[in-house]
Amino acid sequence: QVQLVESGGGLVQPGGTLRLSCAASGFTFSSYWMFWVRQAPGKGLEWVSVIKPGGDFTYYANSVKGRFAISRDNAKNTLYLQMNILQPEDTALYYCVRPHYTDLDWGQGTQVTVSS
């Protein structure tokens, strides 16, 4: 029973900051690579970031590079996405995702809206 529960989304002004969290359970969180993926209104899925199990490697989509930071606390089974200098184009439903062999497990998503 893999469970991924995102939180921390909300309405923020351009230039603002949010930190998303993903509470993971039902698997050995510290053994898995994790993704953040987002979907803007009317658009397809966009991969945002990835983090290695130990947190010692991260990578980002060009659209968020330099503004977002993925991290994890394996002791708390929690994944984070720090989002800085938010822009209207960051408006999307943000998902925490666990790749597992050929499959993906998804959270329910948390909505981020960037608007003045």
PDB file of N, CA and C in Angstrom, residues 7-55:
ATOM      1  N   SER A   7       1.513  18.152   0.097  1.00  0.00           N
ATOM      2  CA  SER A   7       0.920  19.273   0.800  1.00  0.00           C
ATOM      3  C   SER A   7       1.792  20.502   0.586  1.00  0.00           C
ATOM      4  N   GLY A   8       1.278  21.653   0.977  1.00  0.00           N
ATOM      5  CA  GLY A   8       2.049  22.880   0.926  1.00  0.00           C
ATOM      6  C   GLY A   8       1.722  23.807  -0.220  1.00  0.00           C
ATOM      7  N   GLY A   9       0.864  23.372  -1.126  1.00  0.00           N
ATOM      8  CA  GLY A   9       0.477  24.233  -2.223  1.00  0.00           C
ATOM      9  C   GLY A   9      -0.420  25.364  -1.757  1.00  0.00           C
ATOM     10  N   GLY A  10      -0.668  26.290  -2.662  1.00  0.00           N
ATOM     11  CA  GLY A  10      -1.518  27.420  -2.347  1.00  0.00           C
ATOM     12  C   GLY A  10      -1.378  28.519  -3.366  1.00  0.00           C
ATOM     13  N   LEU A  11      -1.927  29.665  -3.027  1.00  0.00           N
ATOM     14  CA  LEU A  11      -1.873  30.850  -3.874  1.00  0.00           C
ATOM     15  C   LEU A  11      -0.732  31.742  -3.418  1.00  0.00           C
ATOM     16  N   VAL A  12       0.108  32.135  -4.354  1.00  0.00           N
ATOM     17  CA  VAL A  12       1.248  32.981  -4.042  1.00  0.00           C
ATOM     18  C   VAL A  12       1.440  34.002  -5.157  1.00  0.00           C
ATOM     19  N   GLN A  13       1.978  35.162  -4.811  1.00  0.00           N
ATOM     20  CA  GLN A  13       2.241  36.191  -5.808  1.00  0.00           C
ATOM     21  C   GLN A  13       3.514  35.897  -6.586  1.00  0.00           C
ATOM     22  N   PRO A  14       3.613  36.409  -7.815  1.00  0.00           N
ATOM     23  CA  PRO A  14       4.872  36.266  -8.548  1.00  0.00           C
ATOM     24  C   PRO A  14       6.048  36.765  -7.724  1.00  0.00           C
ATOM     25  N   GLY A  15       7.127  36.009  -7.777  1.00  0.00           N
ATOM     26  CA  GLY A  15       8.297  36.309  -6.974  1.00  0.00           C
ATOM     27  C   GLY A  15       8.287  35.676  -5.603  1.00  0.00           C
ATOM     28  N   GLY A  16       7.187  35.077  -5.242  1.00  0.00           N
ATOM     29  CA  GLY A  16       7.042  34.481  -3.928  1.00  0.00           C
ATOM     30  C   GLY A  16       7.635  33.097  -3.819  1.00  0.00           C
ATOM     31  N   THR A  17       7.424  32.497  -2.665  1.00  0.00           N
ATOM     32  CA  THR A  17       8.037  31.236  -2.300  1.00  0.00           C
ATOM     33  C   THR A  17       7.011  30.280  -1.708  1.00  0.00           C
ATOM     34  N   LEU A  18       7.153  29.012  -2.029  1.00  0.00           N
ATOM     35  CA  LEU A  18       6.410  27.938  -1.385  1.00  0.00           C
ATOM     36  C   LEU A  18       7.335  26.757  -1.183  1.00  0.00           C
ATOM     37  N   ARG A  19       7.047  25.955  -0.176  1.00  0.00           N
ATOM     38  CA  ARG A  19       7.717  24.676  -0.014  1.00  0.00           C
ATOM     39  C   ARG A  19       6.688  23.567   0.024  1.00  0.00           C
ATOM     40  N   LEU A  20       6.791  22.665  -0.926  1.00  0.00           N
ATOM     41  CA  LEU A  20       5.910  21.517  -0.983  1.00  0.00           C
ATOM     42  C   LEU A  20       6.512  20.357  -0.204  1.00  0.00           C
ATOM     43  N   SER A  21       5.649  19.552   0.372  1.00  0.00           N
ATOM     44  CA  SER A  21       6.070  18.345   1.067  1.00  0.00           C
ATOM     45  C   SER A  21       5.325  17.149   0.503  1.00  0.00           C
ATOM     46  N   CYS A  22       5.945  16.001   0.603  1.00  0.00           N
ATOM     47  CA  CYS A  22       5.334  14.739   0.208  1.00  0.00           C
ATOM     48  C   CYS A  22       5.627  13.721   1.294  1.00  0.00           C
ATOM     49  N   ALA A  23       4.594  13.292   1.979  1.00  0.00           N
ATOM     50  CA  ALA A  23       4.723  12.278   3.012  1.00  0.00           C
ATOM     51  C   ALA A  23       4.553  10.904   2.387  1.00  0.00           C
ATOM     52  N   ALA A  24       5.566  10.070   2.516  1.00  0.00           N
ATOM     53  CA  ALA A  24       5.588   8.754   1.885  1.00  0.00           C
ATOM     54  C   ALA A  24       5.414   7.655   2.918  1.00  0.00           C
ATOM     55  N   SER A  25       4.710   6.598   2.527  1.00  0.00           N
ATOM     56  CA  SER A  25       4.549   5.437   3.387  1.00  0.00           C
ATOM     57  C   SER A  25       4.279   4.206   2.536  1.00  0.00           C
ATOM     58  N   GLY A  26       4.417   3.040   3.146  1.00  0.00           N
ATOM     59  CA  GLY A  26       4.133   1.790   2.462  1.00  0.00           C
ATOM     60  C   GLY A  26       5.300   1.204   1.691  1.00  0.00           C
ATOM     61  N   PHE A  27       6.458   1.812   1.812  1.00  0.00           N
ATOM     62  CA  PHE A  27       7.663   1.300   1.150  1.00  0.00           C
ATOM     63  C   PHE A  27       8.883   1.872   1.844  1.00  0.00           C
ATOM     64  N   THR A  28      10.043   1.333   1.507  1.00  0.00           N
ATOM     65  CA  THR A  28      11.290   1.808   2.101  1.00  0.00           C
ATOM     66  C   THR A  28      11.730   3.060   1.359  1.00  0.00           C
ATOM     67  N   PHE A  29      11.282   4.184   1.852  1.00  0.00           N
ATOM     68  CA  PHE A  29      11.470   5.462   1.177  1.00  0.00           C
ATOM     69  C   PHE A  29      12.931   5.736   0.847  1.00  0.00           C
ATOM     70  N   SER A  30      13.824   5.430   1.769  1.00  0.00           N
ATOM     71  CA  SER A  30      15.240   5.749   1.612  1.00  0.00           C
ATOM     72  C   SER A  30      15.929   4.959   0.500  1.00  0.00           C
ATOM     73  N   SER A  31      15.261   3.957  -0.056  1.00  0.00           N
ATOM     74  CA  SER A  31      15.834   3.148  -1.127  1.00  0.00           C
ATOM     75  C   SER A  31      15.452   3.631  -2.525  1.00  0.00           C
ATOM     76  N   TYR A  32      14.600   4.626  -2.628  1.00  0.00           N
ATOM     77  CA  TYR A  32      14.030   4.992  -3.911  1.00  0.00           C
ATOM     78  C   TYR A  32      14.419   6.375  -4.390  1.00  0.00           C
ATOM     79  N   TRP A  33      14.721   6.442  -5.671  1.00  0.00           N
ATOM     80  CA  TRP A  33      14.725   7.723  -6.359  1.00  0.00           C
ATOM     81  C   TRP A  33      13.302   8.285  -6.309  1.00  0.00           C
ATOM     82  N   MET A  34      13.178   9.599  -6.291  1.00  0.00           N
ATOM     83  CA  MET A  34      11.874  10.243  -6.260  1.00  0.00           C
ATOM     84  C   MET A  34      11.848  11.393  -7.261  1.00  0.00           C
ATOM     85  N   PHE A  35      10.674  11.633  -7.815  1.00  0.00           N
ATOM     86  CA  PHE A  35      10.459  12.723  -8.758  1.00  0.00           C
ATOM     87  C   PHE A  35       9.446  13.718  -8.209  1.00  0.00           C
ATOM     88  N   TRP A  36       9.533  14.952  -8.697  1.00  0.00           N
ATOM     89  CA  TRP A  36       8.399  15.861  -8.722  1.00  0.00           C
ATOM     90  C   TRP A  36       8.000  16.055 -10.182  1.00  0.00           C
ATOM     91  N   VAL A  37       6.706  16.000 -10.430  1.00  0.00           N
ATOM     92  CA  VAL A  37       6.138  16.187 -11.756  1.00  0.00           C
ATOM     93  C   VAL A  37       4.987  17.167 -11.617  1.00  0.00           C
ATOM     94  N   ARG A  38       4.752  17.988 -12.628  1.00  0.00           N
ATOM     95  CA  ARG A  38       3.656  18.941 -12.545  1.00  0.00           C
ATOM     96  C   ARG A  38       2.829  18.932 -13.824  1.00  0.00           C
ATOM     97  N   GLN A  39       1.606  19.423 -13.696  1.00  0.00           N
ATOM     98  CA  GLN A  39       0.726  19.556 -14.837  1.00  0.00           C
ATOM     99  C   GLN A  39       0.008  20.895 -14.755  1.00  0.00           C
ATOM    100  N   ALA A  40       0.322  21.768 -15.687  1.00  0.00           N
ATOM    101  CA  ALA A  40      -0.335  23.062 -15.767  1.00  0.00           C
ATOM    102  C   ALA A  40      -1.710  22.895 -16.398  1.00  0.00           C
ATOM    103  N   PRO A  41      -2.628  23.832 -16.147  1.00  0.00           N
ATOM    104  CA  PRO A  41      -3.971  23.727 -16.715  1.00  0.00           C
ATOM    105  C   PRO A  41      -3.937  23.590 -18.232  1.00  0.00           C
ATOM    106  N   GLY A  42      -4.607  22.572 -18.739  1.00  0.00           N
ATOM    107  CA  GLY A  42      -4.693  22.356 -20.169  1.00  0.00           C
ATOM    108  C   GLY A  42      -3.436  21.840 -20.828  1.00  0.00           C
ATOM    109  N   LYS A  43      -2.433  21.515 -20.044  1.00  0.00           N
ATOM    110  CA  LYS A  43      -1.170  21.048 -20.599  1.00  0.00           C
ATOM    111  C   LYS A  43      -0.845  19.639 -20.130  1.00  0.00           C
ATOM    112  N   GLY A  44       0.182  19.073 -20.717  1.00  0.00           N
ATOM    113  CA  GLY A  44       0.611  17.740 -20.359  1.00  0.00           C
ATOM    114  C   GLY A  44       1.483  17.718 -19.116  1.00  0.00           C
ATOM    115  N   LEU A  45       1.881  16.529 -18.760  1.00  0.00           N
ATOM    116  CA  LEU A  45       2.764  16.356 -17.611  1.00  0.00           C
ATOM    117  C   LEU A  45       4.164  16.857 -17.932  1.00  0.00           C
ATOM    118  N   GLU A  46       4.767  17.517 -16.954  1.00  0.00           N
ATOM    119  CA  GLU A  46       6.128  18.013 -17.092  1.00  0.00           C
ATOM    120  C   GLU A  46       6.955  17.530 -15.918  1.00  0.00           C
ATOM    121  N   TRP A  47       7.996  16.783 -16.206  1.00  0.00           N
ATOM    122  CA  TRP A  47       8.932  16.400 -15.167  1.00  0.00           C
ATOM    123  C   TRP A  47       9.648  17.636 -14.638  1.00  0.00           C
ATOM    124  N   VAL A  48       9.774  17.733 -13.317  1.00  0.00           N
ATOM    125  CA  VAL A  48      10.352  18.910 -12.676  1.00  0.00           C
ATOM    126  C   VAL A  48      11.723  18.623 -12.084  1.00  0.00           C
ATOM    127  N   SER A  49      11.824  17.540 -11.320  1.00  0.00           N
ATOM    128  CA  SER A  49      13.066  17.289 -10.600  1.00  0.00           C
ATOM    129  C   SER A  49      13.161  15.836 -10.166  1.00  0.00           C
ATOM    130  N   VAL A  50      14.389  15.411  -9.878  1.00  0.00           N
ATOM    131  CA  VAL A  50      14.670  14.061  -9.409  1.00  0.00           C
ATOM    132  C   VAL A  50      15.702  14.132  -8.291  1.00  0.00           C
ATOM    133  N   ILE A  51      15.618  13.189  -7.385  1.00  0.00           N
ATOM    134  CA  ILE A  51      16.587  13.104  -6.302  1.00  0.00           C
ATOM    135  C   ILE A  51      16.953  11.644  -6.061  1.00  0.00           C
ATOM    136  N   LYS A  52      18.220  11.407  -5.852  1.00  0.00           N
ATOM    137  CA  LYS A  52      18.760  10.087  -5.562  1.00  0.00           C
ATOM    138  C   LYS A  52      18.337   9.651  -4.162  1.00  0.00           C
ATOM    139  N   PRO A  53      18.293   8.343  -3.905  1.00  0.00           N
ATOM    140  CA  PRO A  53      17.865   7.874  -2.575  1.00  0.00           C
ATOM    141  C   PRO A  53      18.553   8.547  -1.396  1.00  0.00           C
ATOM    142  N   GLY A  54      19.873   8.725  -1.471  1.00  0.00           N
ATOM    143  CA  GLY A  54      20.597   9.348  -0.379  1.00  0.00           C
ATOM    144  C   GLY A  54      20.587  10.866  -0.394  1.00  0.00           C
ATOM    145  N   GLY A  55      19.993  11.453  -1.412  1.00  0.00           N
ATOM    146  CA  GLY A  55      19.905  12.894  -1.505  1.00  0.00           C
ATOM    147  C   GLY A  55      21.152  13.577  -2.030  1.00  0.00           C
TER     148      GLY A  55
END
